[in-house]
Amino acid sequence: MDRVMMPQQVPTVPAAEVPADAVVLDVREDDEWVAGHVEGATHIPMGQVPARLDELPEGDPLYVTCRGGGRSARVAAWLNQNGYDAVNVGGGMGEWDAAGRPMVSETGRPPYVV
């Protein structure tokens, strides 16, 4: 993942425009995921994606998110270079939350973005 060649344009959609039935891959770290995430999303931290391709959810496209959109853009670019149809969620979970999109947490407390 360290040597991802970033294309000029990574397919990106604003968080507010991600379809309600989208298949979402969350590439944040464990503590970020536990605090709040998209319900039904698959969690694979960015550094583990290449080794865990068999765990990727089936989605066409696969919407990739992180906290602010940087890590997810790198992962989306890498996935696209490796034959997947991946779209970066612009602004990540910060924008998802700001847009009032639903989230869940693993703590029993209200979800929030770390």
Coordinates of C-alpha atoms in Angstrom, one line a residue:
M1 CA 0.0 0.0 0.0
D2 CA 3.0 2.3 0.5
R3 CA 3.8 2.3 -3.2
V4 CA 0.3 3.1 -4.5
M5 CA 0.6 5.2 -7.7
M6 CA -2.2 7.7 -7.3
P7 CA -4.0 8.3 -10.6
Q8 CA -4.9 11.8 -11.5
Q9 CA -8.5 11.2 -10.5
V10 CA -9.7 8.6 -7.9
P11 CA -13.4 8.1 -8.4
T12 CA -15.0 10.0 -5.5
V13 CA -18.5 10.6 -4.4
P14 CA -19.5 13.0 -1.6
A15 CA -20.5 11.2 1.6
A16 CA -24.0 12.8 1.4
E17 CA -24.5 11.1 -2.0
V18 CA -23.5 7.5 -1.2
P19 CA -26.5 5.4 -1.9
A20 CA -28.4 4.0 1.1
D21 CA -27.8 0.4 -0.1
A22 CA -24.1 1.0 -0.9
V23 CA -21.5 -1.7 0.0
V24 CA -19.0 0.1 2.2
L25 CA -15.5 -0.8 3.2
D26 CA -14.2 1.1 6.2
V27 CA -10.3 1.3 6.3
R28 CA -9.9 3.1 9.6
E29 CA -8.1 1.7 12.7
D30 CA -10.0 -0.4 15.3
D31 CA -10.6 2.5 17.8
E32 CA -12.1 4.6 15.0
W33 CA -14.4 1.8 13.9
V34 CA -15.5 1.0 17.5
A35 CA -16.5 4.7 18.1
G36 CA -18.8 5.0 15.0
H37 CA -19.2 3.5 11.6
V38 CA -21.7 2.9 8.8
E39 CA -24.1 0.1 9.8
G40 CA -23.4 -3.0 7.7
A41 CA -19.9 -1.8 6.5
T42 CA -17.0 -4.2 6.4
H43 CA -14.0 -3.1 8.5
I44 CA -10.5 -3.9 7.3
P45 CA -7.8 -1.4 8.4
M46 CA -5.9 0.2 5.4
G47 CA -2.6 -1.7 6.0
Q48 CA -4.4 -5.0 6.1
V49 CA -6.3 -4.7 2.8
P50 CA -3.8 -6.4 0.5
A51 CA -3.6 -9.4 2.8
R52 CA -7.4 -9.7 3.4
L53 CA -8.8 -9.4 -0.2
D54 CA -10.8 -12.5 0.3
E55 CA -12.7 -10.6 3.0
L56 CA -13.8 -7.7 0.8
P57 CA -17.5 -7.5 0.5
E58 CA -19.0 -7.9 -3.0
G59 CA -20.1 -4.6 -4.3
D60 CA -20.0 -2.9 -7.7
P61 CA -18.9 -0.3 -6.8
L62 CA -17.3 -0.8 -3.4
Y63 CA -17.4 2.5 -1.5
V64 CA -14.3 3.0 0.6
T65 CA -14.3 5.3 3.6
C66 CA -11.9 6.5 6.4
R67 CA -12.0 9.5 8.7
G68 CA -11.3 12.3 6.2
G69 CA -10.9 10.7 2.7
G70 CA -7.1 10.4 2.4
R71 CA -6.6 6.8 3.4
S72 CA -9.7 5.7 1.6
A73 CA -8.5 7.5 -1.6
R74 CA -5.3 5.5 -1.5
V75 CA -7.1 2.2 -0.9
A76 CA -9.6 2.9 -3.7
A77 CA -6.8 3.7 -6.1
W78 CA -5.0 0.5 -5.1
L79 CA -8.2 -1.6 -5.5
N80 CA -8.9 0.0 -8.9
Q81 CA -5.3 -0.8 -10.0
N82 CA -6.0 -4.4 -9.0
G83 CA -9.2 -5.0 -10.8
Y84 CA -11.8 -3.8 -8.4
D85 CA -14.5 -1.2 -8.9
A86 CA -13.9 1.1 -5.9
V87 CA -15.1 4.6 -5.2
N88 CA -13.6 6.9 -2.5
V89 CA -16.1 8.5 -0.1
G90 CA -15.1 12.1 -0.2
G91 CA -14.7 13.7 3.2
G92 CA -14.9 10.2 4.9
M93 CA -16.8 9.6 8.1
G94 CA -16.3 13.2 9.1
E95 CA -18.5 14.3 6.2
W96 CA -20.8 11.3 6.6
D97 CA -21.5 12.5 10.2
A98 CA -21.8 16.1 9.2
A99 CA -24.4 15.1 6.5
G100 CA -26.5 13.5 9.2
R101 CA -26.0 10.0 7.7
P102 CA -26.8 7.1 10.1
M103 CA -24.0 5.5 12.1
V104 CA -23.7 2.9 14.8
S105 CA -21.1 2.2 17.5
E106 CA -19.7 -0.9 19.2
T107 CA -19.7 0.7 22.6
G108 CA -23.4 1.0 23.4
R109 CA -23.0 4.8 23.4
P110 CA -24.0 7.2 20.7
P111 CA -21.7 6.9 17.7
Y112 CA -19.1 9.6 16.9
V113 CA -16.2 10.0 14.5
V114 CA -12.7 9.7 16.1

